[in-house]
Short mmCIF file of C-alpha atoms (C1' of nucleotides) in Angstrom, two decimals:
data_model
loop_
_atom_site.label_atom_id
_atom_site.label_comp_id
_atom_site.label_asym_id
_atom_site.label_seq_id
_atom_site.Cartn_x
_atom_site.Cartn_y
_atom_site.Cartn_z
CA MET A 250 -245.78 18.21 -92.65
CA SER A 251 -246.46 14.52 -93.06
CA GLU A 252 -245.11 14.18 -96.63
CA GLY A 253 -241.37 13.72 -97.23
CA LEU A 254 -240.29 17.34 -97.34
CA PRO A 255 -236.66 18.03 -98.34
CA PRO A 256 -234.68 17.05 -95.24
CA ILE A 257 -232.86 19.70 -93.25
CA THR A 258 -229.08 19.91 -93.76
CA PRO A 259 -226.38 20.63 -91.17
CA ALA A 260 -225.56 23.82 -93.10
CA GLN A 261 -229.12 25.07 -92.63
CA VAL A 262 -228.88 24.46 -88.90
CA VAL A 263 -225.57 26.32 -88.60
CA ASP A 264 -226.75 29.20 -90.79
CA ALA A 265 -229.79 29.65 -88.58
CA ALA A 266 -227.53 29.57 -85.52
CA VAL A 267 -225.33 32.26 -87.05
CA ARG A 268 -228.36 34.45 -87.77
CA LEU A 269 -229.58 34.08 -84.20
CA THR A 270 -226.08 34.86 -82.95
CA VAL A 271 -225.91 38.08 -84.96
CA ARG A 272 -229.23 39.16 -83.50
CA HIS A 273 -229.02 37.91 -79.90
CA GLY A 274 -225.42 36.86 -79.29
CA ILE A 275 -224.06 33.32 -78.91
CA ASP A 276 -225.51 33.09 -75.38
CA GLY A 277 -228.78 34.71 -76.46
CA TRP A 278 -230.38 31.66 -78.05
CA THR A 279 -231.23 28.18 -76.81
CA VAL A 280 -231.37 24.89 -78.64
CA ARG A 281 -235.14 25.20 -78.32
CA ALA A 282 -235.13 28.64 -79.97
CA LEU A 283 -232.86 27.37 -82.74
CA ALA A 284 -235.16 24.44 -83.45
CA GLN A 285 -238.20 26.68 -83.43
CA ASP A 286 -236.49 29.08 -85.85
CA LEU A 287 -235.99 26.10 -88.19
CA GLY A 288 -239.53 24.84 -87.57
CA VAL A 289 -238.39 21.44 -86.31
CA ALA A 290 -238.09 19.49 -83.06
CA GLN A 291 -235.03 20.04 -80.90
CA ALA A 292 -233.72 16.56 -81.52
CA VAL A 293 -233.18 17.52 -85.18
CA VAL A 294 -230.33 19.80 -84.14
CA TYR A 295 -228.66 16.93 -82.29
CA HIS A 296 -229.24 14.62 -85.23
CA HIS A 297 -227.58 16.85 -87.83
CA VAL A 298 -224.93 18.82 -85.96
CA GLY A 299 -224.62 17.57 -82.40
CA ASP A 300 -224.95 19.18 -78.99
CA ARG A 301 -224.93 22.90 -78.29
CA GLN A 302 -221.16 23.03 -77.96
CA GLN A 303 -220.74 21.63 -81.47
CA VAL A 304 -223.18 24.16 -82.92
CA VAL A 305 -221.22 26.94 -81.22
CA TYR A 306 -218.00 25.54 -82.67
CA ALA A 307 -219.53 25.56 -86.16
CA VAL A 308 -220.73 29.13 -85.72
CA ALA A 309 -217.27 30.20 -84.53
CA SER A 310 -215.70 28.56 -87.59
CA GLN A 311 -218.01 30.43 -89.92
CA VAL A 312 -217.17 33.72 -88.21
CA VAL A 313 -213.44 33.05 -88.63
CA ASP A 314 -214.05 32.42 -92.33
CA GLN A 315 -215.45 35.92 -92.66
CA ILE A 316 -212.25 37.60 -91.49
CA PRO A 317 -210.33 39.05 -94.45
CA VAL A 318 -206.58 38.32 -94.66
CA PRO A 319 -204.33 41.36 -95.27
CA ALA A 320 -201.98 41.34 -98.27
CA ALA A 321 -198.87 39.30 -97.50
CA ASP A 322 -196.41 41.97 -98.65
CA ARG A 323 -197.28 44.54 -96.00
CA PRO A 324 -194.87 45.19 -93.13
CA TRP A 325 -195.66 43.08 -90.07
CA ARG A 326 -197.00 45.92 -87.97
CA GLU A 327 -199.34 47.13 -90.69
CA TRP A 328 -200.40 43.57 -91.44
CA PHE A 329 -201.45 42.90 -87.84
CA GLY A 330 -202.94 46.35 -87.44
CA ALA A 331 -205.20 45.68 -90.43
CA LEU A 332 -206.03 42.13 -89.35
CA LEU A 333 -206.95 43.08 -85.80
CA ALA A 334 -209.12 45.98 -86.93
CA ASP A 335 -211.03 43.56 -89.17
CA VAL A 336 -211.21 40.94 -86.44
CA ARG A 337 -213.02 43.42 -84.25
CA LYS A 338 -215.38 44.43 -87.01
CA VAL A 339 -216.39 40.83 -87.78
CA THR A 340 -216.53 39.39 -84.27
CA LEU A 341 -218.36 42.36 -82.77
CA HIS A 342 -221.23 41.57 -85.14
CA HIS A 343 -221.36 38.10 -83.59
CA PRO A 344 -221.47 38.84 -79.85
CA GLY A 345 -219.91 36.23 -77.63
CA VAL A 346 -217.99 34.47 -80.39
CA ALA A 347 -214.68 36.17 -79.62
CA ARG A 348 -214.57 34.48 -76.22
CA HIS A 349 -214.90 31.05 -77.81
CA LEU A 350 -212.21 31.92 -80.34
CA VAL A 351 -209.67 32.73 -77.61
CA VAL A 352 -210.59 29.73 -75.50
CA LEU A 353 -210.66 27.21 -78.33
CA GLY A 354 -207.45 28.51 -79.91
CA PRO A 355 -206.92 28.19 -83.67
CA LEU A 356 -209.84 26.33 -85.23
CA ALA A 357 -209.65 24.04 -88.22
CA GLY A 358 -209.47 26.39 -91.18
CA ALA A 359 -207.71 29.15 -89.28
CA GLY A 360 -204.53 28.28 -91.19
CA ARG A 361 -205.80 30.68 -93.84
CA ILE A 362 -204.91 33.48 -91.40
CA VAL A 363 -202.26 31.86 -89.19
CA ARG A 364 -199.89 30.88 -92.00
CA PRO A 365 -199.51 34.32 -93.61
CA GLY A 366 -199.35 35.81 -90.11
CA MET A 367 -196.48 33.55 -89.11
CA ASP A 368 -194.74 34.21 -92.43
CA VAL A 369 -194.97 37.95 -91.98
CA LEU A 370 -193.53 37.69 -88.44
CA THR A 371 -190.74 35.35 -89.53
CA ALA A 372 -189.84 37.61 -92.44
CA ALA A 373 -189.67 40.53 -90.01
CA GLY A 374 -187.08 38.64 -87.95
CA PHE A 375 -189.08 37.36 -84.96
CA ALA A 376 -187.44 33.98 -85.53
CA GLU A 377 -188.38 31.38 -82.89
CA ASP A 378 -190.51 33.94 -81.03
CA ALA A 379 -192.92 34.25 -83.94
CA MET A 380 -195.49 31.87 -82.52
CA MET A 381 -195.47 33.36 -79.02
CA ILE A 382 -195.89 36.80 -80.54
CA TYR A 383 -198.67 35.62 -82.82
CA ASN A 384 -200.53 34.17 -79.85
CA TYR A 385 -199.86 37.26 -77.78
CA LEU A 386 -201.31 39.61 -80.40
CA SER A 387 -204.37 37.56 -81.26
CA ASN A 388 -205.09 36.81 -77.59
CA THR A 389 -204.89 40.47 -76.66
CA ALA A 390 -207.29 41.49 -79.42
CA LEU A 391 -209.81 38.70 -78.95
CA SER A 392 -209.82 39.05 -75.17
CA LEU A 393 -210.60 42.74 -75.42
CA ILE A 394 -213.51 42.02 -77.73
CA ALA A 395 -214.72 39.20 -75.48
CA VAL A 396 -214.86 41.64 -72.56
CA GLU A 397 -216.69 44.21 -74.67
CA ASP A 398 -219.26 41.58 -75.66
CA GLU A 399 -219.83 40.57 -72.08
CA ARG A 400 -220.21 44.16 -70.90
CA ASN A 401 -222.69 44.93 -73.66
CA LYS A 402 -224.89 41.90 -73.02
CA ASP A 403 -227.17 44.06 -70.96
CA PRO A 404 -226.74 47.74 -71.96
CA ASP A 405 -229.00 49.02 -69.18
CA GLU A 406 -227.11 47.10 -66.56
CA ARG A 407 -223.87 48.44 -68.03
CA MET A 408 -225.04 52.06 -67.85
CA ARG A 409 -226.19 51.49 -64.29
CA ARG A 410 -222.82 50.08 -63.27
CA ALA A 411 -220.90 52.84 -65.06
CA ARG A 412 -222.86 55.54 -63.26
CA GLU A 413 -222.50 53.68 -59.96
CA LEU A 414 -218.75 53.42 -60.43
CA ALA A 415 -218.57 57.08 -61.46
CA ASP A 416 -220.26 58.08 -58.20
CA LEU A 417 -218.10 55.74 -56.18
CA ALA A 418 -214.97 57.10 -57.84
CA GLN A 419 -215.90 60.69 -56.93
CA ASP A 420 -215.19 59.77 -53.32
CA PRO A 421 -211.53 60.72 -52.81
CA ASP A 422 -211.15 57.97 -50.21
CA GLU A 423 -211.70 55.29 -52.83
CA GLY A 424 -208.54 56.16 -54.73
CA LEU A 425 -210.32 56.07 -58.05
CA SER A 426 -210.70 59.80 -58.55
CA GLU A 427 -209.10 60.11 -62.02
CA MET A 428 -211.34 57.26 -63.06
CA GLY A 429 -214.31 59.07 -61.56
CA GLU A 430 -214.01 62.15 -63.74
CA TRP A 431 -213.27 60.04 -66.79
CA LEU A 432 -216.29 57.82 -66.28
CA ALA A 433 -218.63 60.63 -65.24
CA SER A 434 -217.98 62.38 -68.56
CA ARG A 435 -218.71 59.20 -70.53
CA ALA A 436 -221.41 57.42 -68.58
CA VAL A 437 -224.16 59.61 -69.98
CA SER A 438 -225.07 57.44 -72.96
CA ILE A 439 -224.43 53.90 -74.08
CA ASP A 440 -223.06 55.21 -77.38
CA GLN A 441 -220.35 57.09 -75.57
CA LEU A 442 -219.41 54.00 -73.60
CA ARG A 443 -219.14 52.09 -76.87
CA ALA A 444 -217.05 54.81 -78.46
CA ALA A 445 -214.77 54.54 -75.43
CA ASP A 446 -214.55 50.77 -76.05
CA ALA A 447 -213.49 51.36 -79.65
CA HIS A 448 -210.86 53.86 -78.54
CA ASN A 449 -209.62 51.54 -75.83
CA TYR A 450 -209.32 48.70 -78.35
CA ARG A 451 -207.21 50.76 -80.73
CA PHE A 452 -205.04 52.01 -77.88
CA SER A 453 -204.48 48.55 -76.43
CA VAL A 454 -203.74 46.96 -79.79
CA GLU A 455 -201.17 49.70 -80.49
CA ARG A 456 -199.54 49.06 -77.11
CA ALA A 457 -199.46 45.32 -77.83
CA LEU A 458 -197.81 46.04 -81.17
CA ASP A 459 -195.32 48.31 -79.37
CA GLY A 460 -194.57 45.40 -77.07
CA ALA A 461 -193.96 43.12 -80.03
CA GLU A 462 -191.74 45.73 -81.65
CA ALA A 463 -189.62 46.04 -78.53
CA ARG A 464 -189.21 42.27 -78.50
CA LEU A 465 -188.22 42.29 -82.16
CA LYS A 466 -185.19 44.46 -81.39
CA VAL A 467 -184.04 42.01 -78.70
CA VAL A 468 -184.53 38.99 -80.95
CA ARG A 469 -182.68 40.62 -83.85
CA LYS A 470 -179.66 41.32 -81.64
CA ARG A 471 -179.71 37.75 -80.39
CA THR A 472 -179.92 36.42 -83.94
CA ALA A 473 -177.05 38.64 -85.04
CA ARG A 474 -174.84 37.50 -82.14
CA ARG A 475 -175.62 33.91 -82.96
CA ALA A 476 -174.71 34.43 -86.62
CA VAL A 477 -171.37 35.91 -85.60
CA ARG A 478 -170.66 32.97 -83.32
CA LEU A 479 -171.51 30.44 -86.01
CA GLU A 480 -169.43 32.32 -88.53
CA ARG A 481 -166.49 32.37 -86.13
CA ARG A 482 -166.75 28.66 -85.41
CA SER A 483 -166.89 27.71 -89.09
CA THR A 484 -163.90 29.88 -89.94
CA ARG A 485 -161.94 28.35 -87.07
CA ALA A 486 -162.88 24.87 -88.25
CA THR A 487 -161.49 25.55 -91.73
CA GLY A 488 -158.33 27.01 -90.23
CA SER A 489 -159.01 30.42 -91.72
CA LYS A 490 -158.11 33.49 -89.61
CA LEU A 491 -159.86 35.97 -91.84
CA SER A 492 -162.66 37.08 -89.52
CA THR A 493 -160.96 36.99 -86.13
CA LYS A 494 -160.54 40.74 -86.00
CA GLY A 495 -164.18 41.10 -84.93
CA GLN A 496 -163.49 38.87 -81.94
CA GLU A 497 -162.99 41.43 -79.16
CA MET B 89 -233.66 22.37 -36.19
CA SER B 90 -236.91 23.76 -34.79
CA GLU B 91 -235.32 25.84 -31.98
CA GLY B 92 -233.95 29.33 -32.67
CA LEU B 93 -230.44 28.44 -33.73
CA PRO B 94 -228.01 31.35 -34.26
CA PRO B 95 -229.13 32.83 -37.58
CA ILE B 96 -226.90 32.59 -40.62
CA THR B 97 -224.98 35.73 -41.57
CA PRO B 98 -224.21 37.10 -45.06
CA ALA B 99 -220.51 36.58 -44.31
CA GLN B 100 -221.09 32.87 -43.70
CA VAL B 101 -222.85 32.56 -47.05
CA VAL B 102 -220.07 34.33 -48.91
CA ASP B 103 -217.34 32.38 -47.14
CA ALA B 104 -219.00 29.13 -48.13
CA ALA B 105 -219.27 30.39 -51.71
CA VAL B 106 -215.55 31.20 -51.69
CA ARG B 107 -214.70 27.73 -50.42
CA LEU B 108 -216.83 26.12 -53.13
CA THR B 109 -215.19 28.40 -55.70
CA VAL B 110 -211.70 27.35 -54.63
CA ARG B 111 -212.68 23.72 -54.99
CA HIS B 112 -214.96 23.75 -58.04
CA GLY B 113 -214.60 27.15 -59.70
CA ILE B 114 -217.14 29.97 -59.76
CA ASP B 115 -219.20 28.13 -62.39
CA GLY B 116 -218.79 24.82 -60.58
CA TRP B 117 -221.40 25.34 -57.89
CA THR B 118 -225.11 26.11 -57.94
CA VAL B 119 -227.27 28.04 -55.52
CA ARG B 120 -228.68 24.67 -54.51
CA ALA B 121 -225.20 23.31 -53.76
CA LEU B 122 -224.29 26.44 -51.81
CA ALA B 123 -227.44 26.14 -49.70
CA GLN B 124 -226.81 22.46 -49.09
CA ASP B 125 -223.23 23.22 -48.03
CA LEU B 126 -224.67 25.62 -45.46
CA GLY B 127 -227.39 23.16 -44.47
CA VAL B 128 -230.23 25.56 -45.28
CA ALA B 129 -232.92 26.10 -47.90
CA GLN B 130 -231.99 27.93 -51.10
CA ALA B 131 -234.14 30.91 -50.25
CA VAL B 132 -231.80 31.65 -47.34
CA VAL B 133 -229.09 32.66 -49.82
CA TYR B 134 -231.47 35.11 -51.48
CA HIS B 135 -232.59 36.43 -48.11
CA HIS B 136 -229.08 37.26 -46.84
CA VAL B 137 -227.04 38.07 -49.91
CA GLY B 138 -229.24 38.21 -53.00
CA ASP B 139 -229.30 36.38 -56.30
CA ARG B 140 -226.43 34.36 -57.74
CA GLN B 141 -224.88 37.40 -59.44
CA GLN B 142 -224.60 39.20 -56.11
CA VAL B 143 -222.97 36.20 -54.46
CA VAL B 144 -220.47 36.08 -57.32
CA TYR B 145 -219.78 39.78 -56.87
CA ALA B 146 -219.13 39.25 -53.15
CA VAL B 147 -216.79 36.35 -53.90
CA ALA B 148 -214.91 38.46 -56.46
CA SER B 149 -214.54 41.26 -53.91
CA GLN B 150 -213.09 38.89 -51.36
CA VAL B 151 -210.60 37.57 -53.92
CA VAL B 152 -209.48 41.12 -54.75
CA ASP B 153 -208.92 41.74 -51.05
CA GLN B 154 -206.43 38.87 -51.00
CA ILE B 155 -204.14 40.45 -53.59
CA PRO B 156 -201.07 41.98 -51.92
CA VAL B 157 -200.08 45.52 -52.96
CA PRO B 158 -196.39 46.01 -53.85
CA ALA B 159 -194.36 48.65 -51.99
CA ALA B 160 -195.08 52.11 -53.38
CA ASP B 161 -191.41 53.07 -53.82
CA ARG B 162 -190.57 50.46 -56.44
CA PRO B 163 -190.09 51.55 -60.07
CA TRP B 164 -193.30 51.29 -62.09
CA ARG B 165 -192.24 48.26 -64.11
CA GLU B 166 -191.17 46.29 -61.06
CA TRP B 167 -194.32 47.37 -59.23
CA PHE B 168 -196.61 46.04 -61.95
CA GLY B 169 -194.49 42.97 -62.54
CA ALA B 170 -194.89 42.06 -58.87
CA LEU B 171 -198.59 42.93 -58.78
CA LEU B 172 -199.47 40.90 -61.86
CA ALA B 173 -197.50 37.88 -60.67
CA ASP B 174 -199.50 37.96 -57.42
CA VAL B 175 -202.76 38.54 -59.28
CA ARG B 176 -202.22 35.30 -61.15
CA LYS B 177 -201.34 33.43 -57.97
CA VAL B 178 -204.47 34.55 -56.14
CA THR B 179 -207.03 34.40 -58.95
CA LEU B 180 -205.84 31.06 -60.29
CA HIS B 181 -206.82 29.56 -56.94
CA HIS B 182 -210.33 30.86 -57.53
CA PRO B 183 -211.11 29.59 -61.04
CA GLY B 184 -213.46 31.74 -63.07
CA VAL B 185 -213.15 34.81 -60.87
CA ALA B 186 -210.65 36.58 -63.15
CA ARG B 187 -213.27 36.77 -65.90
CA HIS B 188 -215.70 38.56 -63.60
CA LEU B 189 -212.95 40.93 -62.47
CA VAL B 190 -212.23 42.05 -66.05
CA VAL B 191 -215.88 42.33 -66.98
CA LEU B 192 -216.99 44.16 -63.84
CA GLY B 193 -214.02 46.53 -63.87
CA PRO B 194 -212.69 47.96 -60.60
CA LEU B 195 -214.87 46.77 -57.71
CA ALA B 196 -215.63 48.72 -54.57
CA GLY B 197 -212.52 48.34 -52.47
CA ALA B 198 -210.16 48.03 -55.42
CA GLY B 199 -208.91 51.54 -54.68
CA ARG B 200 -206.45 49.83 -52.32
CA ILE B 201 -204.63 48.66 -55.46
CA VAL B 202 -205.71 51.21 -58.08
CA ARG B 203 -204.54 54.29 -56.19
CA PRO B 204 -200.92 53.24 -55.62
CA GLY B 205 -200.87 51.86 -59.16
CA MET B 206 -201.95 55.17 -60.62
CA ASP B 207 -199.50 57.01 -58.37
CA VAL B 208 -196.62 54.85 -59.51
CA LEU B 209 -197.53 55.42 -63.18
CA THR B 210 -197.96 59.16 -62.72
CA ALA B 211 -194.64 59.41 -60.89
CA ALA B 212 -193.00 57.56 -63.79
CA GLY B 213 -194.29 60.23 -66.20
CA PHE B 214 -197.26 58.54 -67.88
CA ALA B 215 -199.22 61.75 -67.24
CA GLU B 216 -202.73 61.69 -68.74
CA ASP B 217 -202.13 58.22 -70.20
CA ALA B 218 -201.79 56.67 -66.74
CA MET B 219 -205.36 55.42 -66.59
CA MET B 220 -205.37 53.92 -70.08
CA ILE B 221 -202.11 52.16 -69.28
CA TYR B 222 -203.40 50.92 -65.94
CA ASN B 223 -206.46 49.46 -67.66
CA TYR B 224 -204.36 48.01 -70.44
CA LEU B 225 -202.03 46.19 -68.06
CA SER B 226 -204.69 44.85 -65.72
CA ASN B 227 -206.95 43.84 -68.61
CA THR B 228 -204.13 41.96 -70.32
CA ALA B 229 -203.25 40.04 -67.17
CA LEU B 230 -206.80 39.21 -66.07
CA SER B 231 -207.88 38.21 -69.57
CA LEU B 232 -205.01 35.77 -69.86
CA ILE B 233 -205.97 34.19 -66.54
CA ALA B 234 -209.64 34.09 -67.54
CA VAL B 235 -208.71 32.13 -70.67
CA GLU B 236 -206.54 29.77 -68.64
CA ASP B 237 -209.43 29.14 -66.24
CA GLU B 238 -211.82 28.42 -69.05
CA ARG B 239 -209.40 26.03 -70.77
CA ASN B 240 -208.78 24.17 -67.52
CA LYS B 241 -212.43 23.73 -66.66
CA ASP B 242 -212.32 20.26 -68.16
CA PRO B 243 -208.70 19.00 -68.20
CA ASP B 244 -209.56 15.86 -70.19
CA GLU B 245 -211.35 17.86 -72.83
CA ARG B 246 -208.38 20.20 -72.97
CA MET B 247 -205.90 17.34 -73.48
CA ARG B 248 -208.13 15.91 -76.17
CA ARG B 249 -208.30 19.24 -78.02
CA ALA B 250 -204.55 19.84 -77.70
CA ARG B 251 -203.75 16.46 -79.21
CA GLU B 252 -206.36 16.98 -81.90
CA LEU B 253 -204.88 20.35 -82.79
CA ALA B 254 -201.37 18.89 -82.74
CA ASP B 255 -202.42 16.26 -85.28
CA LEU B 256 -204.24 18.82 -87.38
CA ALA B 257 -201.23 21.10 -87.34
CA GLN B 258 -198.94 18.33 -88.60
CA ASP B 259 -200.75 18.61 -91.92
CA PRO B 260 -198.64 21.08 -93.93
CA ASP B 261 -201.75 22.22 -95.80
CA GLU B 262 -203.22 23.68 -92.64
CA GLY B 263 -200.51 26.30 -92.27
CA LEU B 264 -200.09 25.56 -88.60
CA SER B 265 -196.95 23.47 -88.82
CA GLU B 266 -194.79 25.42 -86.32
CA MET B 267 -197.68 25.21 -83.95
CA GLY B 268 -197.96 21.49 -84.62
CA GLU B 269 -194.46 20.66 -83.43
CA TRP B 270 -194.80 22.99 -80.48
CA LEU B 271 -198.06 21.47 -79.35
CA ALA B 272 -197.06 17.89 -80.06
CA SER B 273 -194.13 18.25 -77.67
CA ARG B 274 -196.33 19.64 -74.91
CA ALA B 275 -199.66 17.89 -75.32
CA VAL B 276 -198.45 14.78 -73.52
CA SER B 277 -199.55 15.74 -70.02
CA ILE B 278 -201.84 18.30 -68.45
CA ASP B 279 -198.97 19.50 -66.24
CA GLN B 280 -196.94 20.42 -69.29
CA LEU B 281 -199.86 22.35 -70.74
CA ARG B 282 -200.16 24.24 -67.46
CA ALA B 283 -196.45 24.97 -67.37
CA ALA B 284 -196.85 26.35 -70.90
CA ASP B 285 -199.69 28.56 -69.60
CA ALA B 286 -197.45 29.93 -66.85
CA HIS B 287 -194.69 30.63 -69.35
CA ASN B 288 -197.11 32.25 -71.75
CA TYR B 289 -198.45 34.47 -68.96
CA ARG B 290 -194.99 35.71 -68.02
CA PHE B 291 -194.10 36.28 -71.66
CA SER B 292 -197.29 38.20 -72.43
CA VAL B 293 -197.10 40.34 -69.32
CA GLU B 294 -193.50 41.25 -70.19
CA ARG B 295 -194.61 42.22 -73.72
CA ALA B 296 -197.44 44.31 -72.30
CA LEU B 297 -194.94 46.07 -70.02
CA ASP B 298 -192.68 46.61 -73.05
CA GLY B 299 -195.64 48.20 -74.79
CA ALA B 300 -196.24 50.50 -71.83
CA GLU B 301 -192.56 51.41 -71.72
CA ALA B 302 -192.56 52.35 -75.40
CA ARG B 303 -195.56 54.57 -74.75
CA LEU B 304 -193.81 56.19 -71.81
CA LYS B 305 -191.03 57.47 -74.07
CA VAL B 306 -193.59 59.08 -76.39
CA VAL B 307 -195.52 60.67 -73.53
CA ARG B 308 -192.34 62.03 -71.92
CA LYS B 309 -191.31 63.73 -75.15
CA ARG B 310 -194.77 65.21 -75.50
CA THR B 311 -194.69 66.47 -71.91
CA ALA B 312 -191.24 67.98 -72.43
CA ARG B 313 -192.36 69.79 -75.61
CA ARG B 314 -195.38 71.13 -73.78
CA ALA B 315 -193.24 72.37 -70.91
CA VAL B 316 -190.99 74.20 -73.36
CA ARG B 317 -193.97 75.82 -75.05
CA LEU B 318 -195.44 76.95 -71.73
CA GLU B 319 -192.10 78.25 -70.59
CA ARG B 320 -191.69 80.16 -73.83
CA ARG B 321 -195.14 81.68 -73.60
CA SER B 322 -194.60 82.86 -70.01
CA THR B 323 -191.21 84.35 -70.80
CA ARG B 324 -192.67 86.15 -73.81
CA ALA B 325 -195.46 87.50 -71.61
CA THR B 326 -192.97 88.93 -69.12
CA GLY B 327 -190.85 90.32 -71.95
CA SER B 328 -187.81 88.27 -70.93
CA LYS B 329 -185.59 86.87 -73.74
CA LEU B 330 -183.50 84.63 -71.50
CA SER B 331 -184.58 81.20 -72.74
CA THR B 332 -185.10 81.81 -76.47
CA LYS B 333 -181.89 80.05 -77.43
CA GLY B 334 -183.66 76.68 -77.14
CA GLN B 335 -186.21 77.80 -79.73
CA GLU B 336 -184.88 76.10 -82.89
"C1'" DA C 282 -232.65 8.23 -92.47
"C1'" DC C 283 -235.25 11.68 -90.65
"C1'" DC C 284 -238.33 13.62 -87.50
"C1'" DT C 285 -241.80 14.10 -83.43
"C1'" DG C 286 -243.32 14.35 -78.75
"C1'" DA C 287 -242.43 13.56 -74.42
"C1'" DA C 288 -239.67 12.83 -70.79
"C1'" DC C 289 -235.45 13.36 -67.60
"C1'" DA C 290 -232.47 15.72 -64.73
"C1'" DC C 291 -231.12 19.73 -63.98
"C1'" DC C 292 -231.07 25.18 -63.37
"C1'" DG C 293 -232.19 30.22 -60.89
"C1'" DT C 294 -235.81 32.46 -58.64
"C1'" DT C 295 -240.06 33.35 -55.99
"C1'" DC C 296 -243.44 32.94 -52.42
"C1'" DA C 297 -246.93 31.45 -49.20
"C1'" DA C 298 -246.60 29.38 -44.96
"C1'" DG C 299 -244.58 28.46 -40.70
"C1'" DT C 300 -241.74 29.86 -36.16
"C1'" DA D 280 -236.69 38.44 -38.92
"C1'" DC D 281 -235.53 34.12 -40.39
"C1'" DC D 282 -236.30 29.86 -42.56
"C1'" DT D 283 -238.82 25.86 -45.08
"C1'" DG D 284 -240.95 23.44 -48.81
"C1'" DA D 285 -242.83 23.65 -52.88
"C1'" DA D 286 -243.63 25.55 -56.99
"C1'" DC D 287 -242.61 28.12 -61.55
"C1'" DA D 288 -240.45 28.80 -65.73
"C1'" DC D 289 -236.84 27.70 -67.77
"C1'" DC D 290 -232.49 24.86 -69.51
"C1'" DG D 291 -229.64 20.85 -72.44
"C1'" DT D 292 -230.09 16.22 -73.66
"C1'" DT D 293 -232.07 11.65 -74.68
"C1'" DC D 294 -235.07 8.28 -76.59
"C1'" DA D 295 -238.93 5.41 -77.94
"C1'" DA D 296 -242.05 5.82 -81.42
"C1'" DG D 297 -243.55 7.06 -85.85
"C1'" DT D 298 -242.89 7.76 -91.32
#
DNA sequence: ACCTGAACACCGTTCAAGT
DNA sequence: ACCTGAACACCGTTCAAGT
């Protein structure tokens, strides 16, 4: 240990942090544990990468880099459906990262995904709503995963709570009776709870896409009206009366 | 202090925790700070309420109790629109609580809101999808607020990041250029960022309601088909041919 | 420049001891 | 039963000192 061993690189630190995150979640390791995993003193982490927050940021960036980008020629709904299915796959393997992704917003390097996403929405006709819709869809997906992560932090505790809630919901006075039956049938194993999470994710993402689709119809009408108005104004300006028949 | 002063009650502990939460957020106080606020030793909190998690749970319950329930006779979309606007108002005054509400799911006592909500959805025709839709809507709303809370934890840090992202997004190579202009125009004051949050909340909730509405149409058709099939079967069983003209 | 070891200022939680 | 004071086992972060 005394000789000049090859010095540790920032990349090594971040890679170790990613490995620990896969195994224990982003909140499941400490700076001490990370240093020990690397076989160095804690201060080494601060020297090469920075404080815990900066390590987390680096881990989040690497997770984003693992998300595949759907082919640009697919229809917008398919494109986002594919993206958000992959987002879940990748982030769920790095528990706790999804939460940071929503909170931090688009990281450096996220343009790889954001640009084609915005293009696909603009091509579909979302016009000036494209960005709001992009945020809406990615927020919905990442928030759902963030909640899943948090609930799965302690599987035993989750099972306990599910059973507790199932019992509580049996009581007709509580007004949760539909929820009671539903939970009682699922709260028998952690695998079933997770399967319910997966189903809930797909359902919610589809509803979010429905919401975007409904908006698209409104925006398209607005755009069409605006085009007519512009057209009318320009024809009036040139003195032409050719297109006035569409006026009333 | 040595005489038998009136002993502290659990309610006093929780009330103090709520006050601290309003002022500093749920993550902004420690058990030590709570005890000091009450003028007692830390162990008193554990004696009357339990560990930190249980205090948080009690605070969350009290926040839920403050949410007003819309009149049961309003149409489902209005009902949820009103509810979710009030949810934001109440939870935003208790920073960090929204996150616990999503993660914990319906608390004891939430039946006050869940039951009329389910009734309103069932009356609208959501049938067996009512619960999924209820979860979808409340999850969407609470998750958005949870993200807002987290972003506002450190306003300075948030401003810094917004400006940073605005600069980054100016770079055409990053593929965030629409976002760059948008952010650059808003990242001048924290109030403008918060106004953008409010706008984003309303927009997203409206999209989520659009998504539910689209689903409603599908479910209604399915229910109608099923009714026809049942009707047909019963008429066939009784030998009647009265309603067969709707067959094809 | 890189790394160590130790310290600092915090946490949540527990528990023997007092009244 | 209620409360105190002190301790325990952790954190993230910093920093003088070594090579």
